[in-house]
Amino acid sequence: AQKITQTQPGMFVQEKEAVTLDCTYDTSDPSYGLFWYKQPSSGEMIFLIYQGSYDQQNATEGRYSLNFQKARKSANLVISASQLGDSAMYFCAMREGLNTGNQFYFGTGTSLTVIP
Amino acid sequence: DAGVTQSPTHLIKTRGQQVTLRCSPKSGHDTVSWYQQALGQGPQFIFQYYEEEERQRGNFPDRFSGHQFPNYSSELNVNALLLGDSALYLCASSRPFQHTREHNEQFFGPGTRLTVL
């Protein structure tokens, strides 16, 4: 089974609107971390937001928020007030366990295009 | 504070050749992980090095090998290149074995784009 599933290959959003990128995960480990990364055409993975499995509140970082629904095993990324510079690939990732050296599992990504 | 650096940026090789990619981790980081990202896919974990030893390995053949040096920098070697090895190779560094929020992140380098002809 896939550890991380991103079902939206491509998304479009109007500038200044909000957009939700979906992510579901699969793990039997009670301790895990969920991450979202942005990858512009240059290739570098840029960290956006982190949610720990024991965190009680949804993570927020500026215009990014993570809608964490543990029972559904979903970790959707919400980008508010979209900007043209948000156009990029977005990857959801998970690390199982408390060991921060553990490997990351990535989804297949969602291509976001912001329309002026 | 320099982030993760990788060299070279681009590389073109032919089938059967061998290649070495290099990575220097972010200052203060001592764990290096390597990922392969094929076109249109998410990154796939190759292996991770800590204390100069391979600690974890993904589902990659023995043609993929690595090394970590005392200064924490790392190399990825790929032997007997195949066309399917064409990909973006990403290096990520992190601090291991600490579970605090600020230590949870992996920092990625810009990648090396390998083309096998």
Short mmCIF file of C-alpha atoms in Angstrom, two decimals:
data_model
loop_
_atom_site.label_atom_id
_atom_site.label_comp_id
_atom_site.label_asym_id
_atom_site.label_seq_id
_atom_site.Cartn_x
_atom_site.Cartn_y
_atom_site.Cartn_z
CA ALA A 1 0.00 0.00 0.00
CA GLN A 2 1.12 3.52 -0.70
CA LYS A 3 2.32 5.37 2.37
CA ILE A 4 1.28 8.75 0.95
CA THR A 5 -1.50 9.35 -1.58
CA GLN A 6 -2.08 12.58 -3.42
CA THR A 7 -5.06 12.20 -5.74
CA GLN A 8 -4.93 15.58 -7.48
CA PRO A 9 -2.34 15.57 -10.27
CA GLY A 10 -3.15 19.19 -11.13
CA MET A 11 -5.05 22.05 -9.53
CA PHE A 12 -5.92 25.56 -10.68
CA VAL A 13 -6.76 28.49 -8.41
CA GLN A 14 -7.54 32.11 -9.02
CA GLU A 15 -5.10 34.59 -7.58
CA LYS A 16 -6.08 35.70 -4.04
CA GLU A 17 -8.35 32.71 -3.58
CA ALA A 18 -7.72 29.81 -1.18
CA VAL A 19 -6.93 26.28 -2.35
CA THR A 20 -6.81 22.89 -0.63
CA LEU A 21 -4.37 20.19 -1.70
CA ASP A 22 -5.31 16.70 -0.56
CA CYS A 23 -3.09 14.15 1.14
CA THR A 24 -3.89 10.85 2.81
CA TYR A 25 -1.38 8.64 4.57
CA ASP A 26 -1.08 5.08 5.75
CA THR A 27 0.85 4.00 8.81
CA SER A 28 0.41 1.74 11.81
CA ASP A 29 3.03 3.62 13.82
CA PRO A 30 1.40 5.83 16.48
CA SER A 31 4.26 8.34 16.17
CA TYR A 32 4.82 10.04 12.85
CA GLY A 33 5.35 13.41 11.24
CA LEU A 34 3.64 14.87 8.22
CA PHE A 35 5.27 17.44 5.97
CA TRP A 36 4.46 19.52 2.95
CA TYR A 37 7.12 20.65 0.51
CA LYS A 38 6.96 23.00 -2.46
CA GLN A 39 9.08 22.25 -5.50
CA PRO A 40 9.42 25.05 -8.07
CA SER A 41 10.66 24.29 -11.55
CA SER A 42 14.21 24.85 -10.28
CA GLY A 43 13.96 21.51 -8.47
CA GLU A 44 14.76 22.43 -4.88
CA MET A 45 12.36 21.12 -2.25
CA ILE A 46 11.20 23.93 0.02
CA PHE A 47 9.79 23.04 3.43
CA LEU A 48 6.37 24.58 4.09
CA ILE A 49 4.76 23.06 7.17
CA TYR A 50 5.01 20.22 9.68
CA GLN A 51 2.40 18.35 11.75
CA GLY A 52 3.29 15.81 14.41
CA SER A 53 0.97 12.92 15.13
CA TYR A 54 0.60 14.01 18.75
CA ASP A 55 0.01 17.68 17.99
CA GLN A 56 -3.41 18.72 19.24
CA GLN A 57 -3.77 21.75 17.02
CA ASN A 58 -3.52 22.08 13.27
CA ALA A 59 -0.20 23.55 12.16
CA THR A 60 -0.08 26.99 10.59
CA GLU A 61 2.80 28.83 8.92
CA GLY A 62 1.81 32.18 7.46
CA ARG A 63 -0.54 31.54 4.51
CA TYR A 64 -0.14 27.77 4.90
CA SER A 65 -2.23 25.66 7.23
CA LEU A 66 -2.52 21.92 7.58
CA ASN A 67 -5.97 20.40 8.05
CA PHE A 68 -5.03 17.35 10.12
CA GLN A 69 -7.77 14.73 10.51
CA LYS A 70 -6.12 11.86 12.34
CA ALA A 71 -9.04 9.43 12.25
CA ARG A 72 -9.31 9.85 8.49
CA LYS A 73 -5.53 9.79 8.09
CA SER A 74 -5.62 12.94 6.04
CA ALA A 75 -3.31 15.95 6.09
CA ASN A 76 -4.55 18.46 3.58
CA LEU A 77 -2.63 21.65 2.85
CA VAL A 78 -4.60 24.88 2.67
CA ILE A 79 -3.02 27.86 0.97
CA SER A 80 -4.86 31.10 1.60
CA ALA A 81 -4.72 34.20 -0.60
CA SER A 82 -2.90 32.44 -3.45
CA GLN A 83 -0.13 34.31 -5.21
CA LEU A 84 1.35 33.80 -8.68
CA GLY A 85 4.56 32.64 -7.03
CA ASP A 86 2.69 29.73 -5.46
CA SER A 87 2.59 27.98 -8.85
CA ALA A 88 4.72 24.85 -8.32
CA MET A 89 4.61 21.16 -7.48
CA TYR A 90 3.52 20.35 -3.94
CA PHE A 91 4.52 17.16 -2.18
CA CYS A 92 3.10 15.62 0.96
CA ALA A 93 5.55 13.49 2.93
CA MET A 94 5.57 11.36 6.06
CA ARG A 95 8.24 10.15 8.45
CA GLU A 96 7.33 7.22 10.67
CA GLY A 97 8.57 7.04 14.24
CA LEU A 98 10.23 9.49 16.59
CA ASN A 99 13.65 9.12 15.07
CA THR A 100 14.23 12.25 13.03
CA GLY A 101 16.75 10.29 10.98
CA ASN A 102 14.05 8.07 9.56
CA GLN A 103 13.37 8.19 5.85
CA PHE A 104 10.67 10.30 4.29
CA TYR A 105 7.92 8.80 2.15
CA PHE A 106 6.65 11.15 -0.54
CA GLY A 107 3.46 11.29 -2.54
CA THR A 108 3.37 11.77 -6.29
CA GLY A 109 2.69 15.47 -5.97
CA THR A 110 0.11 18.01 -7.06
CA SER A 111 0.88 20.63 -9.68
CA LEU A 112 -0.67 23.95 -8.64
CA THR A 113 -1.23 26.73 -11.15
CA VAL A 114 -2.31 30.15 -9.93
CA ILE A 115 -4.28 32.07 -12.54
CA PRO A 116 -4.04 35.89 -12.62
CA ASP B 1 24.71 29.89 7.02
CA ALA B 2 25.10 27.71 3.94
CA GLY B 3 22.30 25.32 3.21
CA VAL B 4 22.66 21.92 1.58
CA THR B 5 24.87 22.06 -1.48
CA GLN B 6 25.17 19.53 -4.28
CA SER B 7 27.50 19.11 -7.22
CA PRO B 8 27.43 18.96 -10.12
CA THR B 9 24.20 20.66 -11.12
CA HIS B 10 23.79 18.71 -14.32
CA LEU B 11 25.47 15.61 -15.67
CA ILE B 12 25.21 13.64 -18.89
CA LYS B 13 26.48 10.07 -19.03
CA THR B 14 26.09 7.07 -21.34
CA ARG B 15 24.80 3.64 -20.46
CA GLY B 16 27.26 1.48 -18.59
CA GLN B 17 29.26 4.38 -17.21
CA GLN B 18 29.71 5.22 -13.55
CA VAL B 19 28.83 8.48 -11.84
CA THR B 20 29.59 10.17 -8.51
CA LEU B 21 27.37 12.87 -7.03
CA ARG B 22 28.38 14.98 -4.07
CA CYS B 23 26.55 16.62 -1.20
CA SER B 24 27.49 18.88 1.68
CA PRO B 25 24.95 19.05 4.50
CA LYS B 26 23.62 22.13 6.19
CA SER B 27 25.82 23.42 8.99
CA GLY B 28 25.12 21.54 12.20
CA HIS B 29 23.59 18.56 10.44
CA ASP B 30 25.27 15.16 10.47
CA THR B 31 22.77 12.92 8.71
CA VAL B 32 22.52 12.80 4.94
CA SER B 33 19.81 11.12 2.91
CA TRP B 34 19.71 10.61 -0.85
CA TYR B 35 16.58 10.52 -2.99
CA GLN B 36 15.91 9.79 -6.65
CA GLN B 37 13.15 11.78 -8.31
CA ALA B 38 12.11 10.58 -11.75
CA LEU B 39 10.28 12.99 -14.02
CA GLY B 40 6.71 13.53 -12.82
CA GLN B 41 7.20 11.49 -9.66
CA GLY B 42 7.82 12.12 -6.01
CA PRO B 43 11.26 11.55 -4.51
CA GLN B 44 12.15 7.93 -3.69
CA PHE B 45 14.46 7.19 -0.77
CA ILE B 46 17.79 5.62 -1.77
CA PHE B 47 19.73 5.50 1.50
CA GLN B 48 20.83 7.46 4.53
CA TYR B 49 24.24 7.97 6.12
CA TYR B 50 25.04 8.81 9.71
CA GLU B 51 28.41 8.49 11.46
CA GLU B 52 29.92 7.40 8.16
CA GLU B 53 27.71 4.32 7.95
CA GLU B 54 24.70 3.47 5.82
CA ARG B 55 21.82 3.37 8.33
CA GLN B 56 18.80 2.80 6.14
CA ARG B 57 18.30 1.76 2.56
CA GLY B 58 15.37 1.96 0.19
CA ASN B 59 14.50 -0.44 -2.60
CA PHE B 60 17.49 0.28 -4.83
CA PRO B 61 19.98 -2.21 -6.31
CA ASP B 62 23.58 -2.54 -5.21
CA ARG B 63 24.64 -0.45 -8.19
CA PHE B 64 23.76 2.47 -5.93
CA SER B 65 26.32 2.96 -3.22
CA GLY B 66 27.44 5.80 -1.04
CA HIS B 67 29.89 7.15 1.39
CA GLN B 68 29.99 9.70 4.17
CA PHE B 69 33.15 11.52 5.15
CA PRO B 70 34.25 12.70 8.62
CA ASN B 71 33.08 16.24 7.77
CA TYR B 72 29.57 14.78 7.14
CA SER B 73 29.64 15.38 3.40
CA SER B 74 28.48 12.48 1.29
CA GLU B 75 28.81 10.89 -2.12
CA LEU B 76 26.36 8.85 -4.13
CA ASN B 77 27.86 6.45 -6.64
CA VAL B 78 25.94 4.71 -9.38
CA ASN B 79 27.62 1.98 -11.42
CA ALA B 80 26.62 0.46 -14.76
CA LEU B 81 24.22 3.28 -15.54
CA LEU B 82 20.90 2.45 -17.14
CA LEU B 83 18.59 4.73 -19.10
CA GLY B 84 16.15 4.47 -16.20
CA ASP B 85 18.66 6.07 -13.86
CA SER B 86 17.96 9.41 -15.52
CA ALA B 87 16.46 11.54 -12.74
CA LEU B 88 16.93 14.40 -10.34
CA TYR B 89 19.02 13.24 -7.39
CA LEU B 90 18.27 15.09 -4.20
CA CYS B 91 20.34 15.19 -1.07
CA ALA B 92 18.75 16.08 2.27
CA SER B 93 20.35 16.68 5.63
CA SER B 94 18.92 16.54 9.11
CA ARG B 95 19.81 16.16 12.75
CA PRO B 96 19.08 12.64 13.93
CA PHE B 97 17.58 11.18 17.03
CA GLN B 98 16.02 14.27 18.45
CA HIS B 99 12.31 14.71 18.59
CA THR B 100 11.65 18.37 18.96
CA ARG B 101 9.68 20.46 16.55
CA GLU B 102 12.60 22.49 15.29
CA HIS B 103 14.57 19.35 14.62
CA ASN B 104 11.98 17.60 12.56
CA GLU B 105 12.80 19.05 9.21
CA GLN B 106 14.91 17.65 6.40
CA PHE B 107 16.63 20.36 4.36
CA PHE B 108 17.04 19.58 0.69
CA GLY B 109 19.71 20.66 -1.73
CA PRO B 110 19.03 21.91 -5.25
CA GLY B 111 19.65 18.47 -6.74
CA THR B 112 21.78 17.01 -9.51
CA ARG B 113 20.01 16.31 -12.76
CA LEU B 114 21.47 13.16 -14.30
CA THR B 115 20.76 12.26 -17.91
CA VAL B 116 21.77 8.82 -19.18
CA LEU B 117 21.95 8.45 -22.97
#
